[in-house]
mmCIF file of C-alpha atoms and ligand atoms in Angstrom:
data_model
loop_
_atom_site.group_PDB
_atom_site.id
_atom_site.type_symbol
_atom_site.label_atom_id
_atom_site.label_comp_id
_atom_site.label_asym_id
_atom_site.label_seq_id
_atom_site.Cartn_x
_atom_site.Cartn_y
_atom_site.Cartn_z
ATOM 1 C CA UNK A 1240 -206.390 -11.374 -113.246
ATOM 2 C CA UNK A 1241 -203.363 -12.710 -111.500
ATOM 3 C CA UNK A 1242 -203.429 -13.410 -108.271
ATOM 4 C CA UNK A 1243 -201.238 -11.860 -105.699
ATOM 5 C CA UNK A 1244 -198.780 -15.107 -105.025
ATOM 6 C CA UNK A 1245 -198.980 -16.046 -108.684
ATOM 7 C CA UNK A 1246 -197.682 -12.308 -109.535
ATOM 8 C CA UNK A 1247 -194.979 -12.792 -107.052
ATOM 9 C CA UNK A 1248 -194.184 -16.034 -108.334
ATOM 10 C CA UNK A 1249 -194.089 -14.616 -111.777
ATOM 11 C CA UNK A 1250 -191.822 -11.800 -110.968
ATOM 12 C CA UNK A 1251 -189.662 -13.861 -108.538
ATOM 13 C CA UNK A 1252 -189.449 -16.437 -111.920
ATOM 14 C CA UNK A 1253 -188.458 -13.264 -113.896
ATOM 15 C CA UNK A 1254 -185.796 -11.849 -111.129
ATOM 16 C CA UNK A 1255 -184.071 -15.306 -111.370
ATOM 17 C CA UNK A 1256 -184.291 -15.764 -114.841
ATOM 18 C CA UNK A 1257 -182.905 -12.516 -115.065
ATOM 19 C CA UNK A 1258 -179.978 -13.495 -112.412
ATOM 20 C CA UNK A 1259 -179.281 -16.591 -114.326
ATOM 21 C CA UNK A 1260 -178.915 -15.206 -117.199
ATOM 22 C CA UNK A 1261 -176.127 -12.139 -115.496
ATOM 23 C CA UNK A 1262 -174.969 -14.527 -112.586
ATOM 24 C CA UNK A 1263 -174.230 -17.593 -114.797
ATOM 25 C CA UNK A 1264 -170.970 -18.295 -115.443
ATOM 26 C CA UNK A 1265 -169.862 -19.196 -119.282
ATOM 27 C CA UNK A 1266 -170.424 -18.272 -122.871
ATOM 28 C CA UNK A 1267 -173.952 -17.053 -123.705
ATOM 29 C CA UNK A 1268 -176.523 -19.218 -125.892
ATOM 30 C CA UNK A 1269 -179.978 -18.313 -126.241
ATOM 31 C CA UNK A 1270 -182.430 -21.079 -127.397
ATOM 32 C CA UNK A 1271 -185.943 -19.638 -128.492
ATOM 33 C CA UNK A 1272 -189.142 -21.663 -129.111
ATOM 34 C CA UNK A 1273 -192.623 -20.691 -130.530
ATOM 35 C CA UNK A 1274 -194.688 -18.967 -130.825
ATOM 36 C CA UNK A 1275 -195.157 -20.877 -134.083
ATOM 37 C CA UNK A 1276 -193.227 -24.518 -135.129
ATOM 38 C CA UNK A 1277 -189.853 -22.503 -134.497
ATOM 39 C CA UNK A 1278 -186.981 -23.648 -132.810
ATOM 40 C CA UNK A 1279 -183.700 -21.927 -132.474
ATOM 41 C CA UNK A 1280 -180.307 -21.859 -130.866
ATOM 42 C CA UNK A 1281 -178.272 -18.756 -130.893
ATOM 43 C CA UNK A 1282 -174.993 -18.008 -130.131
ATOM 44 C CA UNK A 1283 -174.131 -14.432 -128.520
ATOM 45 C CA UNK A 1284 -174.048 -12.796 -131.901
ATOM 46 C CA UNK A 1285 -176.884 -14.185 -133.319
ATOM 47 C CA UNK A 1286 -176.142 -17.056 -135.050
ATOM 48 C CA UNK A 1287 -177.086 -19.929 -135.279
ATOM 49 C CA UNK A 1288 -175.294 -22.398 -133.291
ATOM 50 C CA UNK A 1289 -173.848 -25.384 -135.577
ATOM 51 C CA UNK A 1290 -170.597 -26.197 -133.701
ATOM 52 C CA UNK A 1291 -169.195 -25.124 -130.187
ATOM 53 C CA UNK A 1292 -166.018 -25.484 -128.676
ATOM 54 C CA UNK A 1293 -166.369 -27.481 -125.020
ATOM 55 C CA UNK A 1294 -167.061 -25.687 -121.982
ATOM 56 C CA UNK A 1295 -169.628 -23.575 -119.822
ATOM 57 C CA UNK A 1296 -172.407 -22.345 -121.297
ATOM 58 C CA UNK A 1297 -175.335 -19.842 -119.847
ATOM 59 C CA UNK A 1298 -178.123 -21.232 -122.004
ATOM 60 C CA UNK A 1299 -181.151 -18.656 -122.066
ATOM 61 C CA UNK A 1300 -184.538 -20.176 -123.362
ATOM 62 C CA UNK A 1301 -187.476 -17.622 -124.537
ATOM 63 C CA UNK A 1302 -190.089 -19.809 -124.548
ATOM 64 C CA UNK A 1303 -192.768 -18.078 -126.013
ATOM 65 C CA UNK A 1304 -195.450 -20.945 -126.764
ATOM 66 C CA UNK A 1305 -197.565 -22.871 -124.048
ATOM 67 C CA UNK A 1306 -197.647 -25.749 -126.783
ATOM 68 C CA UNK A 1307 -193.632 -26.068 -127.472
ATOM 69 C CA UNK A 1308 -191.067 -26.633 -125.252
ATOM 70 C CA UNK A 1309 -187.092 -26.278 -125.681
ATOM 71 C CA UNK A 1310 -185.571 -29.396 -124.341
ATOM 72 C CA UNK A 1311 -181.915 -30.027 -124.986
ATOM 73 C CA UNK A 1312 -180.109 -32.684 -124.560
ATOM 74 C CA UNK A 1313 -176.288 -34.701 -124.963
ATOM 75 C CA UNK A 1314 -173.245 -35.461 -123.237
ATOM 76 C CA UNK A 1315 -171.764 -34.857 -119.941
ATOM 77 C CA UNK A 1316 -175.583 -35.973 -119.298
ATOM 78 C CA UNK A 1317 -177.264 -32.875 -120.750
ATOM 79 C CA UNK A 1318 -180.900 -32.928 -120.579
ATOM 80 C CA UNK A 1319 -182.299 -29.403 -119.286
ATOM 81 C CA UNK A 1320 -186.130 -28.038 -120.379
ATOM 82 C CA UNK A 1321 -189.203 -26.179 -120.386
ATOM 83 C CA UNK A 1322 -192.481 -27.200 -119.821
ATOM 84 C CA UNK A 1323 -194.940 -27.332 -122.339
ATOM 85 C CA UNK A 1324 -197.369 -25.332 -121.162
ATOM 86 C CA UNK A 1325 -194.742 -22.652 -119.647
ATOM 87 C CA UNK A 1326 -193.987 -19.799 -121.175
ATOM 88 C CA UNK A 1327 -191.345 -17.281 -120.201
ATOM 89 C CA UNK A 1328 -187.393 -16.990 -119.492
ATOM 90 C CA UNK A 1329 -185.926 -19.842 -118.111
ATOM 91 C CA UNK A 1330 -181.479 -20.157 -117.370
ATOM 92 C CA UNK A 1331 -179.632 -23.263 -117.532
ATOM 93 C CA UNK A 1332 -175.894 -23.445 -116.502
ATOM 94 C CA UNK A 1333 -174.647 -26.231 -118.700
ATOM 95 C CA UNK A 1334 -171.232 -27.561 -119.190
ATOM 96 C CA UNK A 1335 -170.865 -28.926 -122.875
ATOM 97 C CA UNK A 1336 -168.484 -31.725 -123.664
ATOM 98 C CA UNK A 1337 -167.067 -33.375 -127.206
ATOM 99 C CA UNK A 1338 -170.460 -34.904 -128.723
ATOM 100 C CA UNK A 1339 -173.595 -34.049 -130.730
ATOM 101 C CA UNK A 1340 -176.339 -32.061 -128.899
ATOM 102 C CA UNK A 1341 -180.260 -32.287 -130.278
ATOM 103 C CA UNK A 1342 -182.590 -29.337 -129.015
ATOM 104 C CA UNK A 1343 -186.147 -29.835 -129.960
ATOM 105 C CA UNK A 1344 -189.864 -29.350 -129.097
ATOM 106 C CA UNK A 1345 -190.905 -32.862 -126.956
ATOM 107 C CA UNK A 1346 -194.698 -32.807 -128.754
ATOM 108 C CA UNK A 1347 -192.781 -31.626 -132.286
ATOM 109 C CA UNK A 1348 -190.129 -33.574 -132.081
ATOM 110 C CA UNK A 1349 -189.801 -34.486 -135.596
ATOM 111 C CA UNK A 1350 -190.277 -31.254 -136.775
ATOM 112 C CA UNK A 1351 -189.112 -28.988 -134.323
ATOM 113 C CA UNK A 1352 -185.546 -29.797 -134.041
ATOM 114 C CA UNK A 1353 -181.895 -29.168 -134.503
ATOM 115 C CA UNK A 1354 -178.636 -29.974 -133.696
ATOM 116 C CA UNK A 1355 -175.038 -29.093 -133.556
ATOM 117 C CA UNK A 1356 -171.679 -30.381 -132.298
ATOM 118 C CA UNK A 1357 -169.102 -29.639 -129.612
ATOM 119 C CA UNK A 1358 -165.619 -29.773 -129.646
ATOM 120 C CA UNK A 1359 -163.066 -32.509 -131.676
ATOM 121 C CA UNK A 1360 -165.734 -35.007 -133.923
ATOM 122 C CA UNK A 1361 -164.527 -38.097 -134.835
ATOM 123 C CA UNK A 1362 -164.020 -37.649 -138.637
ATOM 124 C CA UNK A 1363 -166.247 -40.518 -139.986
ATOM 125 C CA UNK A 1364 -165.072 -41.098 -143.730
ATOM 126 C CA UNK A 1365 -167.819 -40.818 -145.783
ATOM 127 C CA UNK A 1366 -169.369 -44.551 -146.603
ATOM 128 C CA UNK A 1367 -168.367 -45.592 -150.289
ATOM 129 C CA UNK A 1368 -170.544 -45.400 -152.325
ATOM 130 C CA UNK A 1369 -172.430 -48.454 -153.408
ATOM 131 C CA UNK A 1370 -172.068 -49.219 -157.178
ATOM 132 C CA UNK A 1371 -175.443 -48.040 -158.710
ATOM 133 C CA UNK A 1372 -177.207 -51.472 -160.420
ATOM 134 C CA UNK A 1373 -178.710 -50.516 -164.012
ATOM 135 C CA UNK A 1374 -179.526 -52.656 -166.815
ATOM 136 C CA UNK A 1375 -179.227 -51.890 -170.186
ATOM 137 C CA UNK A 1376 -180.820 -53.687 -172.479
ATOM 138 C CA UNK A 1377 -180.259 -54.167 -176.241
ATOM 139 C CA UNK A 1378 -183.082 -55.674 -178.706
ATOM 140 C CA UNK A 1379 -183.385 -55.167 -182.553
ATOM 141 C CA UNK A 1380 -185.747 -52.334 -181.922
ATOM 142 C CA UNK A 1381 -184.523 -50.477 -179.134
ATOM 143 C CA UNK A 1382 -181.883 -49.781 -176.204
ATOM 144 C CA UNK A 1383 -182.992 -49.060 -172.808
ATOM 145 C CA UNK A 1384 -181.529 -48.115 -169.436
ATOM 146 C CA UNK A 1385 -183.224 -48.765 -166.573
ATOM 147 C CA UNK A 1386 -183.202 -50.113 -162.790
ATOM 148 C CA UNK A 1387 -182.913 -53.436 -162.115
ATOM 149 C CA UNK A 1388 -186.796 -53.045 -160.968
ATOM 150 C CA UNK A 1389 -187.542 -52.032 -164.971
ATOM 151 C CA UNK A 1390 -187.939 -48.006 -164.108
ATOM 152 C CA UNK A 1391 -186.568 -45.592 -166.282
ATOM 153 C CA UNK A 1392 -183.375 -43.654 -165.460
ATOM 154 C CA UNK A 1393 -183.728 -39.769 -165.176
ATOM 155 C CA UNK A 1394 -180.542 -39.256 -163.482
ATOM 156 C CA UNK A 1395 -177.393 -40.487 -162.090
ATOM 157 C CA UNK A 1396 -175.328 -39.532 -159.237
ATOM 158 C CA UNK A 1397 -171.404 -39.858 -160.212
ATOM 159 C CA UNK A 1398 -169.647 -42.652 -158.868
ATOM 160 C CA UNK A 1399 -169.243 -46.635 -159.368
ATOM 161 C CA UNK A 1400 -172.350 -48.262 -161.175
ATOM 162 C CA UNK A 1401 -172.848 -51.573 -162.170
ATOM 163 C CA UNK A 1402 -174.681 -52.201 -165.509
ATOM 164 C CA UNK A 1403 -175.704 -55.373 -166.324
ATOM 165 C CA UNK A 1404 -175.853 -55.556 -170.380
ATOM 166 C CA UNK A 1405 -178.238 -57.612 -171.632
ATOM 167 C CA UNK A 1406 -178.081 -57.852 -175.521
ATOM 168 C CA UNK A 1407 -181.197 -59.604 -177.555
ATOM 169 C CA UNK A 1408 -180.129 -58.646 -180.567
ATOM 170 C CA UNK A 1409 -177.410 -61.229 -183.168
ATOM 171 C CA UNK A 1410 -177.836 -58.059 -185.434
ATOM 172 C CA UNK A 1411 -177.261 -55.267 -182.931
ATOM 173 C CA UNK A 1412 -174.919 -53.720 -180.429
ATOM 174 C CA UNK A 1413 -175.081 -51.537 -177.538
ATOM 175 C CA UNK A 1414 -173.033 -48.927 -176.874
ATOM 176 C CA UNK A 1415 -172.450 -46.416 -173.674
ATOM 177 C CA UNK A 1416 -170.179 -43.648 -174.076
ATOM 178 C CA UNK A 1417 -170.269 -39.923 -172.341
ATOM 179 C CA UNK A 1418 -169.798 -39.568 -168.638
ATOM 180 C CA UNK A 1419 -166.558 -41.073 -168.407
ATOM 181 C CA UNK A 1420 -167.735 -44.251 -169.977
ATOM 182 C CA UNK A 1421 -166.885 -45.616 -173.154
ATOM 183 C CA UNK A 1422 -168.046 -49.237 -174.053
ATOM 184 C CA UNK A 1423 -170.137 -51.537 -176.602
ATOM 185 C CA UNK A 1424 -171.006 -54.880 -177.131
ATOM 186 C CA UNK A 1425 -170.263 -56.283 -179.800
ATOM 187 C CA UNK A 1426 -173.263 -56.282 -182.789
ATOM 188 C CA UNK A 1427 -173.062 -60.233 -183.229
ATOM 189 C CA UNK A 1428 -172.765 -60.352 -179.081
ATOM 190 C CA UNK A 1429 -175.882 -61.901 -177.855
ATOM 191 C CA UNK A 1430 -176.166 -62.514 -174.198
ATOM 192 C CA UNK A 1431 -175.458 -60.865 -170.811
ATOM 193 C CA UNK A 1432 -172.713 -58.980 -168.950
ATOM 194 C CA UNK A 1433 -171.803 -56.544 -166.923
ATOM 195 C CA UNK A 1434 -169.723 -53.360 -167.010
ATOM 196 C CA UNK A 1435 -168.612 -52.096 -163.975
ATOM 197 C CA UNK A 1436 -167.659 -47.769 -164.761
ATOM 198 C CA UNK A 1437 -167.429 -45.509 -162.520
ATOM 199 C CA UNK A 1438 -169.433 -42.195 -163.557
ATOM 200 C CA UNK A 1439 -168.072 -38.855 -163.699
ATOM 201 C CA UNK A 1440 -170.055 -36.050 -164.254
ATOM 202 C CA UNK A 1441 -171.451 -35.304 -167.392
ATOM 203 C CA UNK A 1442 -174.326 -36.715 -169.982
ATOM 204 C CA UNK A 1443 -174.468 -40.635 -170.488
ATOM 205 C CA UNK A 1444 -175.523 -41.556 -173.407
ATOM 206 C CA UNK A 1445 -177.112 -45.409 -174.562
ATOM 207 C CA UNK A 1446 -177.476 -46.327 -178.058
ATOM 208 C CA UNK A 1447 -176.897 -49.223 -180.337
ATOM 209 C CA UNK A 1448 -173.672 -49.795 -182.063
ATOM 210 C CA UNK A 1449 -172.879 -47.597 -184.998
ATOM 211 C CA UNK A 1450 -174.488 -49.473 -187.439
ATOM 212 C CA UNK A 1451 -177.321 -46.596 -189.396
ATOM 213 C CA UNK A 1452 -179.889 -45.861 -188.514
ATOM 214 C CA UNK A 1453 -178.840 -46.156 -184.837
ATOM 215 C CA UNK A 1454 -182.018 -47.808 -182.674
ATOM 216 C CA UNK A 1455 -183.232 -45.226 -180.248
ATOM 217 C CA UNK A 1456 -181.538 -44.541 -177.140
ATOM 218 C CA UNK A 1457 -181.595 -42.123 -174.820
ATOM 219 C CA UNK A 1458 -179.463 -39.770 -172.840
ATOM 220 C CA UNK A 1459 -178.757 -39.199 -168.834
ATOM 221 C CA UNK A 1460 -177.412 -36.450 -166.795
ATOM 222 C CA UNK A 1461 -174.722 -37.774 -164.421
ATOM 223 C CA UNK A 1462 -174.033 -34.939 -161.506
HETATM 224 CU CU1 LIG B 1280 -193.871 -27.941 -130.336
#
């Protein structure tokens, strides 16, 4: 049973979360936690909040877990929470500046998380891609493509690869062709080189040179 200052605490916790949420001044979000591993930031129509434009914000948290917490924080020195064990309304005026924002659980922090973006973001170009290493390698039984560790390819992503061609065979060739690639060794070609292609989508296929019957190969899905 609650006691008579706790109830008055409670309700007088309720009357200002309640003010907060009509008295503060700025665009409303609503962060919600619990009561399972669920974290969420919503913007006044419900959605989930990816990107904002700068400015003030009334942030309302429903924290409905005494084991989660909603704790935000970003620029403009943004770090505003509940407590664990609280549950209930809570109202944070915050002021939102160009930047990424994380909201999360403290004790779930890995898993109970998310984050979105205010105002202009620095458009980072996306990192080139580093040429994928393979190997292919030719003897008088067999072609293979693999990583340079020896493990089989099951798929490639498009983009630059390096192969590395290592032939075995005085009587046999290899030969790549599909996926924007179209090369061979030579059959009396014995040694090792490299192709640098750059994969487009499609289906790679690795085979020996067209001398019958053709050693087996193999085939790869480039996407
Ligand atoms: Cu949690």
């Amino acid at each position: 049973m609650m006691t008579l200052p706790r109830l008055l605490a409670a309700t007088c916790v309720a009357v200002l979360a309640l003010a907060g949420v009509a008295g503060a001044d700025g665009t409303p979000l609503g962060g919600t936690v619990g009561p399972g591993f669920t974290i969420s930031l919503k913007d006044g129509s419900g959605a989930a909040v990816k990107h904002l434009d700068p400015g003030a914000f009334a942030l309302t948290v429903d924290d409905k877990s005494d084991e989660h917490n909603f704790h935000l924080v970003g620029p403009g020195g943004i770090d505003v929470s509940t407590e664990v064990e609280g549950i209930g309304t809570k109202a944070f005026s915050v002021t939102l500046v160009d930047g990424k924002y994380t909201f999360f659980c403290d004790p779930h922090a890995t898993r109970m998380v998310g984050t979105f973006t205010v105002g202009a973001q620095a458009i980072e170009p996306p990192p080139a891609p580093a040429p994928r290493r393979l190997v292919l390698t030719v003897t008088s039984k067999a072609v293979t493509l693999t990583t340079p560790a020896g493990k089989r390819v099951g798929a490639l992503a498009v983009g630059p690869a390096a192969i590395t061609v290592r032939d075995r065979s005085a009587t046999r060739g290899a030969r790549l062709r599909g996926a924007g690639v179209s090369r061979t060794t030579g059959i009396s070609f014995v040694g090792t080189l490299t192709w640098t292609v750059k994969l487009s989508a499609g289906t790679l296929l690795y085979t020996s040179d067209a001398r019958k019957p053709l050693l087996p190969g193999g085939r790869v899905a480039v996407s």
